[in-house]
Coordinates of C-alpha atoms and ligand atoms in Angstrom, one line a residue:
X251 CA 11.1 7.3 -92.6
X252 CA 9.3 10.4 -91.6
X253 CA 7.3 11.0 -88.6
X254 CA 3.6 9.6 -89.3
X255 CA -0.3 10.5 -89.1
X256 CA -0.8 7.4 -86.8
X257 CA 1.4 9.4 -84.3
X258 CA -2.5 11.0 -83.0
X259 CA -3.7 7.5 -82.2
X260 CA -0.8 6.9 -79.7
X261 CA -1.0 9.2 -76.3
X262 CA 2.0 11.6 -76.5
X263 CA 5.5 9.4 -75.1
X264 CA 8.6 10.5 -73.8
X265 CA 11.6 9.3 -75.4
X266 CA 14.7 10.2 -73.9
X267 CA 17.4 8.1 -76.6
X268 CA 20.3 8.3 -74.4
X269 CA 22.3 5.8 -75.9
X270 CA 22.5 7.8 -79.4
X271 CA 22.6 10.8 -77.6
X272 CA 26.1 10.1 -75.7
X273 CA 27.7 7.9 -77.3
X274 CA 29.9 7.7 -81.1
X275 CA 27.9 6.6 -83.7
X276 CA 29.0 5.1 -87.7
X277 CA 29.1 8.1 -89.8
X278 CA 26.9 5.8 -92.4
X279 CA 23.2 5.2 -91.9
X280 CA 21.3 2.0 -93.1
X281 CA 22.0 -1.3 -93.3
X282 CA 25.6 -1.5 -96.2
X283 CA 27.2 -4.7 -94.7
X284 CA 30.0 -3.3 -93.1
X285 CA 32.8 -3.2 -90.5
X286 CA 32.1 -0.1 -88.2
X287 CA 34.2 1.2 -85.5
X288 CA 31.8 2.6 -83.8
X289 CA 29.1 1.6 -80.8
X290 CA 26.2 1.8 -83.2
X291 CA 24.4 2.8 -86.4
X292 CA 21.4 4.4 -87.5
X293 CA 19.0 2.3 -89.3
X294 CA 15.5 2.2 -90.2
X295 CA 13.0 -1.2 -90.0
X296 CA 12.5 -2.1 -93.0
X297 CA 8.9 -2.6 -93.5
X298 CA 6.8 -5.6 -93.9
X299 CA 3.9 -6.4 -96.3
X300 CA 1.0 -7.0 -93.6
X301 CA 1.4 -6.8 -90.0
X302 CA -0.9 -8.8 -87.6
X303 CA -1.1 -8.4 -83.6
X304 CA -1.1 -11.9 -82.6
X305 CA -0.2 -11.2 -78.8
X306 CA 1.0 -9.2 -76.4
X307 CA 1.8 -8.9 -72.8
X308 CA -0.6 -7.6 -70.4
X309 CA 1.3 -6.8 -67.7
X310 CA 4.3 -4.9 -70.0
X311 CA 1.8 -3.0 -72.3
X312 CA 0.3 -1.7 -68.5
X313 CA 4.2 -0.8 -67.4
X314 CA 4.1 1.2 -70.6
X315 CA 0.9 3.3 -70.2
X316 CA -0.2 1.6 -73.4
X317 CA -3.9 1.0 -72.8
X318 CA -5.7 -1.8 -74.1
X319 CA -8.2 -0.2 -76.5
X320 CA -5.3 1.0 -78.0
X321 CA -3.3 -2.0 -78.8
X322 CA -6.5 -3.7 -80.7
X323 CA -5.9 -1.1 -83.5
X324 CA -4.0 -1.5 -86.9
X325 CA -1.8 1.1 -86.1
X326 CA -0.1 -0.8 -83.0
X327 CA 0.7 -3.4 -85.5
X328 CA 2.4 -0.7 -87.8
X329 CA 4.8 0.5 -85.3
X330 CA 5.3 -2.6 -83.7
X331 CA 6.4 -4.4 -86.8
X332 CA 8.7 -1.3 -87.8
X333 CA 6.1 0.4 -90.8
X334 CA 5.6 3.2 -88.9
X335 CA 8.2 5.5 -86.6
X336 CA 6.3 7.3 -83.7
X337 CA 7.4 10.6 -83.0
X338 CA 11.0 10.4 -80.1
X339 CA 12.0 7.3 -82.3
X340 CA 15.7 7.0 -83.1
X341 CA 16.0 3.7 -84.4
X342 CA 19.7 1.9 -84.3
X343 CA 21.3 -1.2 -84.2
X344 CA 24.0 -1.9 -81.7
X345 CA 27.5 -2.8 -82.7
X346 CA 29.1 -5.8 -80.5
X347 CA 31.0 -9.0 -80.8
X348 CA 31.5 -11.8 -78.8
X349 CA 32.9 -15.5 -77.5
X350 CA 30.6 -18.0 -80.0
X351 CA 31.3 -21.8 -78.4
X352 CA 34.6 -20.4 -76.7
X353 CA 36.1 -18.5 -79.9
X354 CA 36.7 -15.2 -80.6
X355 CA 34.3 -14.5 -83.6
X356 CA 34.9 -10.7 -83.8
X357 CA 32.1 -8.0 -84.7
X358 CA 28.4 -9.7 -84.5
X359 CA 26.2 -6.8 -83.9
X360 CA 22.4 -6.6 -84.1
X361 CA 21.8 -8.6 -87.0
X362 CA 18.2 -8.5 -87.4
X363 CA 17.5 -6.4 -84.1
X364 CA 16.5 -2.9 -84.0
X365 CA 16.1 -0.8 -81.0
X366 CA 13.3 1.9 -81.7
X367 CA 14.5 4.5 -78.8
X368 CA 14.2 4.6 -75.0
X369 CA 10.8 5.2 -73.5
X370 CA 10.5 6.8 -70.2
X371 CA 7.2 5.9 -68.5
X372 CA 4.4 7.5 -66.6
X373 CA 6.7 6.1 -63.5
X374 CA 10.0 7.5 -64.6
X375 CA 11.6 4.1 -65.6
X376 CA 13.3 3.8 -68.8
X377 CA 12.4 0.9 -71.2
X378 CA 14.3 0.7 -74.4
X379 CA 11.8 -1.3 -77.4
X380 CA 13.8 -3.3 -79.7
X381 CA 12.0 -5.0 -82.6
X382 CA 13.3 -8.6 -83.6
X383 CA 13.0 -9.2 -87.2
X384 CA 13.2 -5.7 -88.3
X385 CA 15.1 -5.9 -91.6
X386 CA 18.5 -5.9 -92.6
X387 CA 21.3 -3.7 -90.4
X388 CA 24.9 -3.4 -91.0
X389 CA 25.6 -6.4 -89.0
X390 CA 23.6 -8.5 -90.7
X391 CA 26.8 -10.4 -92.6
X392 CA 24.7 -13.0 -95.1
X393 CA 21.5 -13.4 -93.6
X394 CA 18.7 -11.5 -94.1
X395 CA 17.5 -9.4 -91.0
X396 CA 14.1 -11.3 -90.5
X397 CA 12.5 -13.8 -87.9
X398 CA 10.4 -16.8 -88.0
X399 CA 7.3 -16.9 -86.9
X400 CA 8.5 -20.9 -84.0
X401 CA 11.1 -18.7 -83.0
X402 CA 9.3 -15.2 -82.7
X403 CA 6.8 -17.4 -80.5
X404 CA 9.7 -18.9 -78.1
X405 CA 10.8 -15.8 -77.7
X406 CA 7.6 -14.0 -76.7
X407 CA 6.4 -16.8 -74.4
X408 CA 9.5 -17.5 -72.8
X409 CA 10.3 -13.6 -72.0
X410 CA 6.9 -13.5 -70.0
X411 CA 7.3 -17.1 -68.6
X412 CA 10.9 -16.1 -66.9
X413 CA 9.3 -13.0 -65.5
X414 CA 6.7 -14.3 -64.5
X415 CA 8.7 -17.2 -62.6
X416 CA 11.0 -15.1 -60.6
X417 CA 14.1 -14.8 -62.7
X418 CA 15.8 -12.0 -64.2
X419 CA 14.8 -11.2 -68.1
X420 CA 14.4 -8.6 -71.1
X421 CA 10.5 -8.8 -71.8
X422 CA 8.3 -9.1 -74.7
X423 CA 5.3 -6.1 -75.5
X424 CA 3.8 -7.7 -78.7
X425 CA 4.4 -10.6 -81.4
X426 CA 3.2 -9.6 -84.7
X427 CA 2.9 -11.4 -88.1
X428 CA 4.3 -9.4 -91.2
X429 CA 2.4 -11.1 -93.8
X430 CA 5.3 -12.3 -95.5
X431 CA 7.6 -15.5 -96.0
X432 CA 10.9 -16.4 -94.6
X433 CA 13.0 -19.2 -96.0
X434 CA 15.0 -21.4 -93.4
X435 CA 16.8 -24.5 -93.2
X436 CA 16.2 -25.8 -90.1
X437 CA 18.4 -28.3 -89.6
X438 CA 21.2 -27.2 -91.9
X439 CA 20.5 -30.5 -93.6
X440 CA 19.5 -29.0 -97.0
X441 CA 16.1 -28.9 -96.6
X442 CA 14.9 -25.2 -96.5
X443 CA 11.4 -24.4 -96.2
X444 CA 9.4 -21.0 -96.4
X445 CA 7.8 -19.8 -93.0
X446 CA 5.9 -17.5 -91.9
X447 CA 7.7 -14.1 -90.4
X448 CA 7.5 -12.9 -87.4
X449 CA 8.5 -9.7 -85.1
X450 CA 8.6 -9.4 -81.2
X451 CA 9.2 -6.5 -79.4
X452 CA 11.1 -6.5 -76.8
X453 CA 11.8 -5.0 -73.8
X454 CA 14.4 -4.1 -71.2
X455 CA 16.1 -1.0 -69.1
X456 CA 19.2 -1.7 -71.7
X457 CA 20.2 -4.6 -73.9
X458 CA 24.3 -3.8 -73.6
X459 CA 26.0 -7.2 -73.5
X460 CA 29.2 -8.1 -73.1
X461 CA 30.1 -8.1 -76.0
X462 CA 29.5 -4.4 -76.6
X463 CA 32.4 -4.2 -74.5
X464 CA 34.8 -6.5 -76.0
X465 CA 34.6 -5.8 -79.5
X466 CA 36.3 -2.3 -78.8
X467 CA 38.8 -3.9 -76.7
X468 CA 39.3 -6.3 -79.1
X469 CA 40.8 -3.4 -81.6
X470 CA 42.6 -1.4 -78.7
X471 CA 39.8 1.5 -79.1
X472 CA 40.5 2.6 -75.7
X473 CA 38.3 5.9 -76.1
X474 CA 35.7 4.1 -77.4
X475 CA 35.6 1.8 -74.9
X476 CA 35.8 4.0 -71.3
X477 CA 33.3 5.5 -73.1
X478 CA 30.8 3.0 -73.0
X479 CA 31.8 1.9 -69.5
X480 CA 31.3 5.4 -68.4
X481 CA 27.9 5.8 -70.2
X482 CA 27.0 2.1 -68.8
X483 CA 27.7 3.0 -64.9
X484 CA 25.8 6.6 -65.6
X485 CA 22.4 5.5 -67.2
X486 CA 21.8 1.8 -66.1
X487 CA 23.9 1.8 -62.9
X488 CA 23.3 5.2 -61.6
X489 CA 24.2 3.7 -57.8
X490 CA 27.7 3.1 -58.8
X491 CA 27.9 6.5 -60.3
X492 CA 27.6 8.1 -57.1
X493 CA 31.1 7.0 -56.3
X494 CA 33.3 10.2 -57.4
X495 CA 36.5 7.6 -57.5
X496 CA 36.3 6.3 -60.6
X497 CA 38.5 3.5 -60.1
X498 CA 36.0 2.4 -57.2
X499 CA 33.5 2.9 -59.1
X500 CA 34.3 0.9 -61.9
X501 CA 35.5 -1.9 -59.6
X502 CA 32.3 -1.7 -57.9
X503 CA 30.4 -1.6 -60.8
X504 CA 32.4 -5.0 -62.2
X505 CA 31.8 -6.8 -59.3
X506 CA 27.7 -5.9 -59.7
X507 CA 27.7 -7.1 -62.8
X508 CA 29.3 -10.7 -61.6
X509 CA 26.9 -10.7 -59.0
X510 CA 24.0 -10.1 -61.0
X511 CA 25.3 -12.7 -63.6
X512 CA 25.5 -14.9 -60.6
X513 CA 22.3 -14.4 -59.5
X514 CA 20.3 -14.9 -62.7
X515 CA 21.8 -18.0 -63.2
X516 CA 21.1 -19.8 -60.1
X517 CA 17.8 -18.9 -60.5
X518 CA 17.9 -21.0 -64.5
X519 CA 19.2 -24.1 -62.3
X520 CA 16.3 -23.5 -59.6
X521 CA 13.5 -23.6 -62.9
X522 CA 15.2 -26.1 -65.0
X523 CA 16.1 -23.1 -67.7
X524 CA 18.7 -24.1 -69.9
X525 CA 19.5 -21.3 -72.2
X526 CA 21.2 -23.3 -75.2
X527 CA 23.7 -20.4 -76.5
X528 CA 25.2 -18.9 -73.9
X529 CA 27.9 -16.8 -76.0
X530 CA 29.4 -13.4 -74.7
X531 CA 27.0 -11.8 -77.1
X532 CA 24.1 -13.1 -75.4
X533 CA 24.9 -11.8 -71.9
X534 CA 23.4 -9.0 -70.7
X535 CA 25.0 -6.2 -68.9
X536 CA 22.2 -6.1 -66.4
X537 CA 22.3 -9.6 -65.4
X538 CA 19.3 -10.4 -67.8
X539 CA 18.5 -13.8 -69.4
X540 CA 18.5 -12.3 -73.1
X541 CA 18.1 -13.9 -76.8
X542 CA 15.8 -16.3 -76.6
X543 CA 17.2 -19.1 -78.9
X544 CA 17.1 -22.6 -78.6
X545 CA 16.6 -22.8 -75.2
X546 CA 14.8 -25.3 -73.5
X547 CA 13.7 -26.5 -70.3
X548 CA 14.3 -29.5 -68.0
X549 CA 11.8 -32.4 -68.3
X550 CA 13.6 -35.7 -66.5
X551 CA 16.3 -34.4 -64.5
X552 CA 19.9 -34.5 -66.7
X553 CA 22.6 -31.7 -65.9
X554 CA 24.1 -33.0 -69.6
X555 CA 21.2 -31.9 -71.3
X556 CA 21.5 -29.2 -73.8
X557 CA 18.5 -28.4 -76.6
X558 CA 21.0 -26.9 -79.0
X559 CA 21.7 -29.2 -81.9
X560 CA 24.0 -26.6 -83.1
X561 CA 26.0 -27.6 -79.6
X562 CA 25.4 -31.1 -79.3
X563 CA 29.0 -32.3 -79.7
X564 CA 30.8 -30.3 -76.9
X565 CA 27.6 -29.6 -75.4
X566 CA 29.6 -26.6 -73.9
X567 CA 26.0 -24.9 -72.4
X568 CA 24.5 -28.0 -71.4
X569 CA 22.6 -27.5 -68.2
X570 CA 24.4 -28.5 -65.4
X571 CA 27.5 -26.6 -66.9
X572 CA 25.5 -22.8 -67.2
X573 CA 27.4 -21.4 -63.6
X574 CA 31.0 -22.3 -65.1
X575 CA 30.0 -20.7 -68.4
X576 CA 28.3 -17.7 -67.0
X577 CA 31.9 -17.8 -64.9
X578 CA 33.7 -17.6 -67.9
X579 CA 31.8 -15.4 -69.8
X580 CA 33.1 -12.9 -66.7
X581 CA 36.2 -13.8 -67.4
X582 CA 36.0 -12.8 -71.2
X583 CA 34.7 -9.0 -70.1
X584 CA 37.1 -8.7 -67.5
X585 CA 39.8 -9.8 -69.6
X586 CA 38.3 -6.6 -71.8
X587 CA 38.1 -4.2 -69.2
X588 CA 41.5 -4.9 -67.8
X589 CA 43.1 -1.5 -69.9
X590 CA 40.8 0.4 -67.6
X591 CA 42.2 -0.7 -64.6
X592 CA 45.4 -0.3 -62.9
X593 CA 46.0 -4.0 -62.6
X594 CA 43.6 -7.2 -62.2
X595 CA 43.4 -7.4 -59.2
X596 CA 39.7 -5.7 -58.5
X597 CA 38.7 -7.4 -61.5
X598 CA 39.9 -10.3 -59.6
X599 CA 37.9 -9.3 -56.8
X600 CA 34.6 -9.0 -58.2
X601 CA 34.7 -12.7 -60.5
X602 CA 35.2 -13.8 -56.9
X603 CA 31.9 -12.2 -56.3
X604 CA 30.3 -14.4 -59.0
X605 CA 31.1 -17.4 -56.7
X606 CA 30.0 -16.0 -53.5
X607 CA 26.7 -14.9 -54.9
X608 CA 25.8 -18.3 -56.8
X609 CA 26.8 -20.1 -53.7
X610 CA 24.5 -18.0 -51.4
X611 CA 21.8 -18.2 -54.0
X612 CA 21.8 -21.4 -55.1
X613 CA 21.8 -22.8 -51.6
X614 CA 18.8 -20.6 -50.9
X615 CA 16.7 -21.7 -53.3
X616 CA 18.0 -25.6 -53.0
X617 CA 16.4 -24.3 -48.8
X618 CA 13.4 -23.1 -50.8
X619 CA 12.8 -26.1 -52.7
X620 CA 13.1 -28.8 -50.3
X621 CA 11.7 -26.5 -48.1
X622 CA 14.2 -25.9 -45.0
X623 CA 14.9 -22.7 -42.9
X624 CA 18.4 -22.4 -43.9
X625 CA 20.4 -24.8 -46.5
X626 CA 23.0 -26.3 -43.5
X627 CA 26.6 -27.9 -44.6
X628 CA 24.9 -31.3 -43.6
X629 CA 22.1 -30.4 -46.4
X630 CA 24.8 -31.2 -49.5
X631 CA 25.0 -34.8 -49.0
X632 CA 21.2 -35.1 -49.0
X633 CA 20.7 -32.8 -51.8
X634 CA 23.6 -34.5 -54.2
X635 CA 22.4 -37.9 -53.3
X636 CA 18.6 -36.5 -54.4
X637 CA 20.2 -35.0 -57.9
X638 CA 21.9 -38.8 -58.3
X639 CA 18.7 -40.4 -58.1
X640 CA 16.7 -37.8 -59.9
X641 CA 18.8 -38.7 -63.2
X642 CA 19.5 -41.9 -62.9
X643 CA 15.4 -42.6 -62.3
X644 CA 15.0 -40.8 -65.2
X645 CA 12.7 -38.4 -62.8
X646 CA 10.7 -35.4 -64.1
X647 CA 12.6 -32.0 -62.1
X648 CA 9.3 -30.1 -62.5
X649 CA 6.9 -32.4 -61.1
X650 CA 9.0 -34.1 -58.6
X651 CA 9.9 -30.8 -56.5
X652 CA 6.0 -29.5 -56.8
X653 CA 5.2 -32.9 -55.5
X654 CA 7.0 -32.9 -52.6
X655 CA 5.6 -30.8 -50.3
X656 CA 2.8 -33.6 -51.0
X657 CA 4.8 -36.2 -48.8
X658 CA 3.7 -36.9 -45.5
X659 CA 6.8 -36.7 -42.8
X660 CA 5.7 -39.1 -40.5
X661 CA 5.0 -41.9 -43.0
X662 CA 6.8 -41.0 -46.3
X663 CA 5.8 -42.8 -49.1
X664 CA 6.6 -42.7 -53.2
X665 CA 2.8 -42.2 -53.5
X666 CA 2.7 -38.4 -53.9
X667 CA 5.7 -38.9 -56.6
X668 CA 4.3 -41.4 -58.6
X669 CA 3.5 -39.0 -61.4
X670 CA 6.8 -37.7 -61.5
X671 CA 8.5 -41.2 -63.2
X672 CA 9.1 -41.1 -67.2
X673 CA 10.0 -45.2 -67.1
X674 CA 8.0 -47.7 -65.1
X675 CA 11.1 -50.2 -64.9
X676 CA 13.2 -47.5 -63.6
X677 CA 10.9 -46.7 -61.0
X678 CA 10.6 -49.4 -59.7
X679 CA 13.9 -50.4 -59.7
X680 CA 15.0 -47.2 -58.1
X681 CA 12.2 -47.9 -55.3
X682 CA 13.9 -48.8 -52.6
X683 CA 16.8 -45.8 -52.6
X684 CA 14.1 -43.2 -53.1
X685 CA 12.2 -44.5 -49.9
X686 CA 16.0 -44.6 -47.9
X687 CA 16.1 -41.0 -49.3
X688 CA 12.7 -40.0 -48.2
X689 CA 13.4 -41.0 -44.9
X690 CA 16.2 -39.1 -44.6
X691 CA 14.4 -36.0 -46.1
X692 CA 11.9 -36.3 -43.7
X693 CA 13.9 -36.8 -40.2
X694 CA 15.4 -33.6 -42.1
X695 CA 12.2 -31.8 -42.0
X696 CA 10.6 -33.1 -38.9
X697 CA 13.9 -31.5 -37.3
X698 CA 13.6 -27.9 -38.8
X699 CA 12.3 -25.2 -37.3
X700 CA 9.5 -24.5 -40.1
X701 CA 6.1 -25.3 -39.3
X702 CA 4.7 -27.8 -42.0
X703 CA 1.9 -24.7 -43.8
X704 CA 5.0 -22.2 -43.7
X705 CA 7.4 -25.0 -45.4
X706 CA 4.4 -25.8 -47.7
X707 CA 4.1 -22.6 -48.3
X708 CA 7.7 -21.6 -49.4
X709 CA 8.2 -25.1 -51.5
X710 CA 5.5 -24.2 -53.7
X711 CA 6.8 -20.6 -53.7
X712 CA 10.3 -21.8 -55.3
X713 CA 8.9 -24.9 -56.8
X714 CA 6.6 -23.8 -59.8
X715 CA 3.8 -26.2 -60.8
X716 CA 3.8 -24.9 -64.7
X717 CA 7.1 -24.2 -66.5
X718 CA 6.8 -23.2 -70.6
X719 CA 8.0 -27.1 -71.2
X720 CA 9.5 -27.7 -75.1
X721 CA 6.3 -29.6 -75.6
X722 CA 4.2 -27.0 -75.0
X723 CA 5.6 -24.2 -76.5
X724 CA 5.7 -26.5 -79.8
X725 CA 2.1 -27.5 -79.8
X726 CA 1.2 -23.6 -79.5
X727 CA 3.7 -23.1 -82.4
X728 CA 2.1 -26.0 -84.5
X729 CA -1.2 -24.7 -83.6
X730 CA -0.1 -21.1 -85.0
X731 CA 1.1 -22.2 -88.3
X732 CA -1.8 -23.3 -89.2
X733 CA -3.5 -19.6 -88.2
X734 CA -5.0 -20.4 -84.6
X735 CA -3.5 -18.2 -82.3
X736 CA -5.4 -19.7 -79.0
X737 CA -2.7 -21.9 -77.9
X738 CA -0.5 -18.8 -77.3
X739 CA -2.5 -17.0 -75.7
X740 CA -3.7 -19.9 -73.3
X741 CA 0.1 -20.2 -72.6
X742 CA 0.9 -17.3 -72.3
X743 CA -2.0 -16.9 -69.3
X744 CA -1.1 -20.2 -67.3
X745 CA 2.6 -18.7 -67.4
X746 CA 1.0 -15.5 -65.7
X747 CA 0.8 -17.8 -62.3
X748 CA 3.6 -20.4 -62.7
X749 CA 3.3 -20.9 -59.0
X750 CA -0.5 -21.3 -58.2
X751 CA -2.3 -24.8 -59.0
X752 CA -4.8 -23.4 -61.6
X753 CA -8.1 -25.9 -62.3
X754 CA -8.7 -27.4 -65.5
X755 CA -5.1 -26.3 -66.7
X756 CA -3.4 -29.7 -65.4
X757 CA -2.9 -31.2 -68.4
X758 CA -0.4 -27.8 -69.0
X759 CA 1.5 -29.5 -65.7
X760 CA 1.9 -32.8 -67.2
X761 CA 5.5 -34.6 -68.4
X762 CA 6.6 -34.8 -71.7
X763 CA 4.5 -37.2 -73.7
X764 CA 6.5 -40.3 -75.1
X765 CA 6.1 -38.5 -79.1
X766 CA 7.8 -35.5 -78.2
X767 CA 10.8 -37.4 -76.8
X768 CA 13.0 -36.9 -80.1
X769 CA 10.5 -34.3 -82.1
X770 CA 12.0 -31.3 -83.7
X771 CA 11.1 -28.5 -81.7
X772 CA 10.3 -30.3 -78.3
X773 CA 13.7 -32.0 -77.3
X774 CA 15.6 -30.9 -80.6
X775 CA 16.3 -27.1 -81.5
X776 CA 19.0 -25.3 -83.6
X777 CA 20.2 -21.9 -84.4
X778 CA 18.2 -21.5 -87.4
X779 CA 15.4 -19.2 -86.4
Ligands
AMP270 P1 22.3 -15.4 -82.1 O1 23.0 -16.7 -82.1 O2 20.8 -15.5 -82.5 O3 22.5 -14.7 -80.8 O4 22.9 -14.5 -83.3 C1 24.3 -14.3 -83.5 C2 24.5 -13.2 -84.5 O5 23.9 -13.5 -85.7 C3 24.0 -11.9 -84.0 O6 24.9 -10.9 -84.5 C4 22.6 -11.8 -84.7 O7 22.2 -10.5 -84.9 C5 23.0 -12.5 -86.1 N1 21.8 -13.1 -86.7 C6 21.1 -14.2 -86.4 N2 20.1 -14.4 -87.2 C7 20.1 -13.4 -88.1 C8 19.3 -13.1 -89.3 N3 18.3 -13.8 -89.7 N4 19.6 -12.0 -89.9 C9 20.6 -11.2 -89.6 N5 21.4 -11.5 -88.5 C10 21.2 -12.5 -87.8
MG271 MG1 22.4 -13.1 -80.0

């Protein structure tokens, strides 16, 4: 694809493509199914029939010096479904494998992603834009490169929502329509249906995953794989690469990794994220939640929860079980960058890290959200005891932690939680041990050193009043397959202020209505997307 005429309507950008730049690429361009020992290949989007800006991020366009007059035009769309390359463009697919459900599946790759180049902006950060949906790669095996149209809308939301909420993620620019069909079988139950397509761009400093790492591991490519290490520590760990002994530096950089890792995930459990397919493919280097799937999001509190379908067996990433996954996950990468170490034992060192930092975070947040100075030893008993109740009342997470800085300390009550109940009989029932438990909680509070506006204040801080329930994201996906577009956009705004009550948006707060208990889409998702 040659450079373009629409190249005038963009302001000039800097692309600075290190990744292609530095590192070995396949010999072969375009998208041959293949096995290819090497980090990437070169391959153009393939381009759609009719490409349609349906939404975009405010706040990430602005990060990008892309002004807004410029993302109403046709040409946006072009480039932003893959019809057009602007000038700096080196577009590639990354090759990886990865742990799928606990097996070794061997070389996955970017299927159906492409990564455009890497964009340096007005402020000197470097965003790499990958299109999902682009067209057919190398590593697309038997599928057939594209996206739907539910998914490309869980993707885009969700990116924004997580940021938006606190917690570490890749980003979303734009969600465009291409104007043609996709056929998919949703439910691998032999019922395929033609959807509308779809393409997101998204957004992040790097989208290297762990899997990046183990798939030359996994065939002894030593080279290959310092490599990437090296390149890794240099551009998107440059504080580690200060360290002129490399075998420091490498340990330090491991044990960043696990504390990142540790971090973002205590930060899912503190929102109610589950993320549905936690394979090593769909870790991020950086410590991002990445791949949008079918994920889903806590409505009455249950750590066995999982959305997946796909996983509904083992439920291996149910949510409750995300920190010993994201443990394991370590594991798996340390396992492939023991070679480059002398022996496990730094390795060792920083998946101890993991613990330390998911311990100190979670117990933070846990502070946060009950809305204590400090989390003490004492605190575990009350918290565990609260989690008990929560599940076994069948007890909305969302609602019930926003509503409790609503309880008055000196005369609790269940009033402020009423709300909060999905069964009337199990309220009721559970009546009497949630009013022992509020009086605990508030002989807890009365005794902390917070005065009641600065614990109100950091409860509703840590406690968000809207999350991007399943619901929700499904009525804006039902709304949008029918060609009205509003329902994203509305949802995408209240997710601007997760944390703020906004007027006339409460019904965006509520529980999950009784009909989307078992609905496709709201409480049901697979991998088919
Ligand atoms: P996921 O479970 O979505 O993370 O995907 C697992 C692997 O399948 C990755 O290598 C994806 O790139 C690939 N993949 C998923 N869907 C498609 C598709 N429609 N076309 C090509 N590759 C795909
Ligand atoms: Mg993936």
């Amino acid at each position: 694809m040659a450079a373009n005429p629409l190249q005038n309507t963009f302001p000039p950008l800097r692309f600075d493509n290190a990744f292609v730049r530095e590192l070995p690429g396949d010999p072969e361009r375009g998208g041959r199914p293949r096995q290819v020992q090497a980090l990437y290949t070169r391959v153009d989007p393939t381009p759609v029939l009719a490409p349609k800006l349906v939404a975009h991020s405010k706040e990430m366009a602005a990060r990008l010096d892309f002004d807004e007059g410029l993302i109403e035009l046709a040409e946006f769309a072009e480039v932003f479904a893959g019809n057009a390359l602007l000038e700096g463009m080196e577009p590639y697919a990354a090759n990886y494998g990865g742990h799928q459900f606990g097996q070794w599946a061997g070389q996955l790759g970017d299927g159906r992603a492409i990564t455009l180049g890497e964009l340096i902006n007005a402020q000197g950060e470097r965003w790499e834009l990958q299109l999902k949906g682009a067209g057919l790669t190398p590593y697309s095996r038997t599928a057939d490169g594209r996206a739907v149209l539910r998914s490309s809308i869980r993707e885009f939301l969700c990116s924004e929502a997580m940021h938006h909420l606190g917690v570490p993620t890749t980003r979303a620019l734009s969600l465009v329509t291409t104007g043609e069909k996709v056929v998919r079988d949703m439910f691998y139950d032999g019922n395929p249906r033609s959807e509308p397509g779809a393409i997101v761009c998204r957004v992040a400093p790097s989208f290297i995953r762990f899997g990046n790492f183990e798939l030359p591991a996994s065939r002894g490519d030593l080279e290959l794989l310092t490599r990437l290490v090296d390149f890794t520590i240099r551009r998107d760990f440059p504080e580690h690469a200060q360290e002129p002994d490399v075998a420091k530096q490498r340990e330090q950089w491991f044990a960043d990794v696990c504390e990142r890792t540790a971090y973002m995930v205590a930060h899912w459990m503190r929102v109610g994220f589950v993320h549905g397919v936690m394979n090593t493919d769909n870790m991020s280097i950086l410590g991002l939640a990445i791949d949008y799937g079918p994920y889903g999001w806590i409505d009455n509190f249950d750590p066995n929860w999982t959305p997946n379908t796909t996983d509904a067996q083992g439920r291996r990433y149910r949510y409750g079980h995300q920190p010993q996954i994201a443990f394991w996950n370590l594991t798996r990468l340390a396992s492939a960058l023991l070679p480059l170490f002398k022996d496990e034992e730094p390795l060792q060192r920083g998946l101890q890290r993991f613990g330390e930092v998911f311990v100190a975070t979670d117990r933070a947040n846990a502070a946060a959200k009950l809305g204590f100075g400090t989390f003490a030893d004492d605190d575990v008993d009350l918290l565990h005891s609260l989690y008990a109740l929560l599940m076994s009342a069948e007890v909305d997470m969302t609602i019930f932690f926003r509503s409790l800085s609503e309880i008055d300390v000196n005369a609790p009550t269940l009033a402020p939680l009423e709300e909060a109940f999905y069964d009337e009989d199990k309220r009721k029932a559970a009546e009497p041990h949630f009013l022992a438990w509020l009086a605990r909680y508030a002989q807890r509070v009365r005794a902390d050193s917070l005065s009641p506006s600065e614990r109100r204040k950091r409860m509703r801080s840590a406690n968000p009043r809207y999350v991007l329930r399943n619901y929700l994201a499904q009525q804006a996906i039902d709304r949008a397959e029918r060609g009205d577009y509003a329902g994203i956009h509305e949802l995408l705004d209240v997710m601007r202020r997760p944390y703020d009550d906004q007027p006339g948006r409460e019904h965006y707060a509520a529980k999950r209505p009784e009909w989307a208990r078992e609905r496709a889409g709201c409480s049901m998702l697979s991998c088919s997307s």
